[in-house]
Amino acid sequence: MKTCRECGHNVSEQAIACPECGAPYPAREKWDGWGFEYKTQTTLLGLPLVHVSFKYRPNRVPVPARGIIAIGQFGIGVITISQFGIGLVSVSQFTVAGFALAQFALAWSLIAQIGIYVDQGVGQLVWKLSALL
């Protein structure tokens, strides 16, 4: 038995929630959310070389992957592999990028199902930005 980090109530080490206050994983000294997150120690321009994040904070706010290579549900990086991404090169479902391979994209150059491009684009429904203006 350990004490809950929130209320001090005695709880099992395997408890998923405190029976007194409802704190998730109460036996852990520190708990910062659900999911998985990994960052390399190597950095470039203040960003981790690789940041993988499929994580949510305790208040259910997603943690975006921010790195040179960003992988996650939400990603911001030079190379981005995500569901929602912003990057120089991006493979995403929804993205704003320099070069994109996506379902929905706004990019300089893209391959997309639906997209708006500046230089060149290929896909089912893609339009040149200058043609739309």
PDB file of C-alpha atoms in Angstrom:
ATOM      1  CA  MET A   1       0.000   0.000   0.000  1.00  0.00           C
ATOM      2  CA  LYS A   2       1.108   3.525  -0.790  1.00  0.00           C
ATOM      3  CA  THR A   3      -0.399   6.926  -0.174  1.00  0.00           C
ATOM      4  CA  CYS A   4      -2.214   8.863  -2.897  1.00  0.00           C
ATOM      5  CA  ARG A   5      -0.080  11.729  -4.180  1.00  0.00           C
ATOM      6  CA  GLU A   6      -3.169  14.006  -4.201  1.00  0.00           C
ATOM      7  CA  CYS A   7      -5.064  13.310  -0.966  1.00  0.00           C
ATOM      8  CA  GLY A   8      -2.791  11.052   1.136  1.00  0.00           C
ATOM      9  CA  HIS A   9      -5.358   8.205   1.286  1.00  0.00           C
ATOM     10  CA  ASN A  10      -3.889   4.658   1.397  1.00  0.00           C
ATOM     11  CA  VAL A  11      -4.206   2.967  -2.011  1.00  0.00           C
ATOM     12  CA  SER A  12      -2.957  -0.166  -3.728  1.00  0.00           C
ATOM     13  CA  GLU A  13       0.132   0.194  -5.934  1.00  0.00           C
ATOM     14  CA  GLN A  14      -1.950  -1.226  -8.812  1.00  0.00           C
ATOM     15  CA  ALA A  15      -4.873   1.197  -8.337  1.00  0.00           C
ATOM     16  CA  ILE A  16      -5.980   2.959 -11.520  1.00  0.00           C
ATOM     17  CA  ALA A  17      -7.794   5.669  -9.539  1.00  0.00           C
ATOM     18  CA  CYS A  18      -7.894   6.763  -5.920  1.00  0.00           C
ATOM     19  CA  PRO A  19     -11.176   5.679  -4.279  1.00  0.00           C
ATOM     20  CA  GLU A  20     -11.130   8.843  -2.145  1.00  0.00           C
ATOM     21  CA  CYS A  21     -10.337  11.661  -4.597  1.00  0.00           C
ATOM     22  CA  GLY A  22     -10.352   9.958  -8.022  1.00  0.00           C
ATOM     23  CA  ALA A  23      -6.753  10.882  -8.924  1.00  0.00           C
ATOM     24  CA  PRO A  24      -5.501   8.665 -11.789  1.00  0.00           C
ATOM     25  CA  TYR A  25      -2.673   6.250 -10.888  1.00  0.00           C
ATOM     26  CA  PRO A  26      -2.503   7.588  -7.302  1.00  0.00           C
ATOM     27  CA  ALA A  27       0.446   5.425  -6.170  1.00  0.00           C
ATOM     28  CA  ARG A  28       2.828   7.019  -8.672  1.00  0.00           C
ATOM     29  CA  GLU A  29       4.922   9.875  -7.320  1.00  0.00           C
ATOM     30  CA  LYS A  30       4.531  11.788 -10.561  1.00  0.00           C
ATOM     31  CA  TRP A  31       1.984  11.309 -13.328  1.00  0.00           C
ATOM     32  CA  ASP A  32       1.840  13.564 -16.381  1.00  0.00           C
ATOM     33  CA  GLY A  33      -0.827  11.999 -18.567  1.00  0.00           C
ATOM     34  CA  TRP A  34      -1.974   9.161 -20.762  1.00  0.00           C
ATOM     35  CA  GLY A  35      -0.142   7.773 -23.766  1.00  0.00           C
ATOM     36  CA  PHE A  36       3.396   7.568 -25.073  1.00  0.00           C
ATOM     37  CA  GLU A  37       6.079  10.196 -25.567  1.00  0.00           C
ATOM     38  CA  TYR A  38       9.733   9.906 -26.574  1.00  0.00           C
ATOM     39  CA  LYS A  39      12.348  12.606 -27.205  1.00  0.00           C
ATOM     40  CA  THR A  40      15.955  12.074 -28.198  1.00  0.00           C
ATOM     41  CA  GLN A  41      18.598  13.730 -26.073  1.00  0.00           C
ATOM     42  CA  THR A  42      20.265  15.014 -29.265  1.00  0.00           C
ATOM     43  CA  THR A  43      19.023  18.460 -30.232  1.00  0.00           C
ATOM     44  CA  LEU A  44      19.435  20.708 -33.252  1.00  0.00           C
ATOM     45  CA  LEU A  45      18.425  24.372 -33.135  1.00  0.00           C
ATOM     46  CA  GLY A  46      16.894  23.740 -29.705  1.00  0.00           C
ATOM     47  CA  LEU A  47      14.580  20.993 -30.994  1.00  0.00           C
ATOM     48  CA  PRO A  48      14.988  17.283 -30.299  1.00  0.00           C
ATOM     49  CA  LEU A  49      16.222  15.344 -33.328  1.00  0.00           C
ATOM     50  CA  VAL A  50      13.217  12.986 -32.988  1.00  0.00           C
ATOM     51  CA  HIS A  51      10.058  13.608 -30.951  1.00  0.00           C
ATOM     52  CA  VAL A  52       7.342  10.959 -30.910  1.00  0.00           C
ATOM     53  CA  SER A  53       4.170  11.900 -29.055  1.00  0.00           C
ATOM     54  CA  PHE A  54       0.869  10.073 -28.784  1.00  0.00           C
ATOM     55  CA  LYS A  55       0.163  11.559 -25.371  1.00  0.00           C
ATOM     56  CA  TYR A  56      -2.490  13.539 -23.519  1.00  0.00           C
ATOM     57  CA  ARG A  57      -1.900  15.595 -20.375  1.00  0.00           C
ATOM     58  CA  PRO A  58      -4.037  14.946 -17.265  1.00  0.00           C
ATOM     59  CA  ASN A  59      -6.419  17.721 -18.421  1.00  0.00           C
ATOM     60  CA  ARG A  60      -6.900  15.787 -21.723  1.00  0.00           C
ATOM     61  CA  VAL A  61      -4.928  18.299 -23.819  1.00  0.00           C
ATOM     62  CA  PRO A  62      -2.833  16.551 -26.513  1.00  0.00           C
ATOM     63  CA  VAL A  63       0.947  16.904 -26.466  1.00  0.00           C
ATOM     64  CA  PRO A  64       2.142  17.821 -29.987  1.00  0.00           C
ATOM     65  CA  ALA A  65       5.339  16.282 -31.307  1.00  0.00           C
ATOM     66  CA  ARG A  66       7.847  19.108 -31.865  1.00  0.00           C
ATOM     67  CA  GLY A  67      11.197  18.200 -33.337  1.00  0.00           C
ATOM     68  CA  ILE A  68      13.339  17.997 -36.431  1.00  0.00           C
ATOM     69  CA  ILE A  69      11.513  14.712 -37.080  1.00  0.00           C
ATOM     70  CA  ALA A  70       8.057  14.901 -35.485  1.00  0.00           C
ATOM     71  CA  ILE A  71       5.831  11.833 -35.268  1.00  0.00           C
ATOM     72  CA  GLY A  72       2.432  11.870 -33.581  1.00  0.00           C
ATOM     73  CA  GLN A  73      -1.210  12.763 -33.779  1.00  0.00           C
ATOM     74  CA  PHE A  74      -0.199  16.441 -33.866  1.00  0.00           C
ATOM     75  CA  GLY A  75       3.219  17.267 -35.281  1.00  0.00           C
ATOM     76  CA  ILE A  76       5.365  20.325 -35.967  1.00  0.00           C
ATOM     77  CA  GLY A  77       8.796  19.828 -37.468  1.00  0.00           C
ATOM     78  CA  VAL A  78      11.067  19.786 -40.471  1.00  0.00           C
ATOM     79  CA  ILE A  79       9.898  16.252 -41.318  1.00  0.00           C
ATOM     80  CA  THR A  80       6.428  15.519 -39.978  1.00  0.00           C
ATOM     81  CA  ILE A  81       4.501  12.245 -39.898  1.00  0.00           C
ATOM     82  CA  SER A  82       1.176  12.957 -38.239  1.00  0.00           C
ATOM     83  CA  GLN A  83      -2.580  13.212 -38.449  1.00  0.00           C
ATOM     84  CA  PHE A  84      -2.444  17.024 -38.198  1.00  0.00           C
ATOM     85  CA  GLY A  85       0.910  18.439 -39.242  1.00  0.00           C
ATOM     86  CA  ILE A  86       2.946  21.522 -40.014  1.00  0.00           C
ATOM     87  CA  GLY A  87       6.343  21.007 -41.576  1.00  0.00           C
ATOM     88  CA  LEU A  88       8.768  21.434 -44.394  1.00  0.00           C
ATOM     89  CA  VAL A  89       8.118  17.855 -45.562  1.00  0.00           C
ATOM     90  CA  SER A  90       4.902  16.342 -44.269  1.00  0.00           C
ATOM     91  CA  VAL A  91       3.092  13.021 -44.543  1.00  0.00           C
ATOM     92  CA  SER A  92      -0.234  13.720 -42.855  1.00  0.00           C
ATOM     93  CA  GLN A  93      -3.975  13.540 -43.050  1.00  0.00           C
ATOM     94  CA  PHE A  94      -4.281  17.339 -42.713  1.00  0.00           C
ATOM     95  CA  THR A  95      -1.194  19.482 -43.270  1.00  0.00           C
ATOM     96  CA  VAL A  96       0.368  22.820 -44.061  1.00  0.00           C
ATOM     97  CA  ALA A  97       3.773  22.155 -45.550  1.00  0.00           C
ATOM     98  CA  GLY A  98       6.426  22.932 -48.108  1.00  0.00           C
ATOM     99  CA  PHE A  99       6.142  19.480 -49.630  1.00  0.00           C
ATOM    100  CA  ALA A 100       3.148  17.349 -48.681  1.00  0.00           C
ATOM    101  CA  LEU A 101       1.746  13.882 -49.138  1.00  0.00           C
ATOM    102  CA  ALA A 102      -1.672  14.180 -47.548  1.00  0.00           C
ATOM    103  CA  GLN A 103      -5.392  13.731 -47.680  1.00  0.00           C
ATOM    104  CA  PHE A 104      -5.998  17.489 -47.218  1.00  0.00           C
ATOM    105  CA  ALA A 105      -3.110  19.892 -47.760  1.00  0.00           C
ATOM    106  CA  LEU A 106      -1.999  23.469 -48.256  1.00  0.00           C
ATOM    107  CA  ALA A 107       1.537  23.347 -49.616  1.00  0.00           C
ATOM    108  CA  TRP A 108       4.152  24.653 -52.021  1.00  0.00           C
ATOM    109  CA  SER A 109       4.143  21.280 -53.783  1.00  0.00           C
ATOM    110  CA  LEU A 110       1.825  18.399 -52.969  1.00  0.00           C
ATOM    111  CA  ILE A 111       0.277  15.053 -53.679  1.00  0.00           C
ATOM    112  CA  ALA A 112      -3.132  15.127 -52.047  1.00  0.00           C
ATOM    113  CA  GLN A 113      -6.707  14.015 -52.302  1.00  0.00           C
ATOM    114  CA  ILE A 114      -7.843  17.611 -51.739  1.00  0.00           C
ATOM    115  CA  GLY A 115      -5.296  20.396 -51.756  1.00  0.00           C
ATOM    116  CA  ILE A 116      -4.203  23.906 -52.579  1.00  0.00           C
ATOM    117  CA  TYR A 117      -0.679  24.373 -53.902  1.00  0.00           C
ATOM    118  CA  VAL A 118       1.634  27.187 -54.982  1.00  0.00           C
ATOM    119  CA  ASP A 119       4.090  25.502 -57.386  1.00  0.00           C
ATOM    120  CA  GLN A 120       2.804  22.065 -58.385  1.00  0.00           C
ATOM    121  CA  GLY A 121       0.210  19.615 -57.237  1.00  0.00           C
ATOM    122  CA  VAL A 122      -1.225  16.238 -58.082  1.00  0.00           C
ATOM    123  CA  GLY A 123      -4.384  14.668 -56.770  1.00  0.00           C
ATOM    124  CA  GLN A 124      -8.085  14.175 -57.002  1.00  0.00           C
ATOM    125  CA  LEU A 125      -9.172  17.751 -56.230  1.00  0.00           C
ATOM    126  CA  VAL A 126      -6.174  20.079 -56.211  1.00  0.00           C
ATOM    127  CA  TRP A 127      -6.080  23.736 -57.163  1.00  0.00           C
ATOM    128  CA  LYS A 128      -3.303  26.216 -57.752  1.00  0.00           C
ATOM    129  CA  LEU A 129      -3.521  29.077 -55.260  1.00  0.00           C
ATOM    130  CA  SER A 130      -3.158  31.729 -57.992  1.00  0.00           C
ATOM    131  CA  ALA A 131      -6.160  30.246 -59.852  1.00  0.00           C
ATOM    132  CA  LEU A 132      -8.307  30.623 -56.729  1.00  0.00           C
ATOM    133  CA  LEU A 133      -7.384  34.268 -56.138  1.00  0.00           C
TER     134      LEU A 133
END
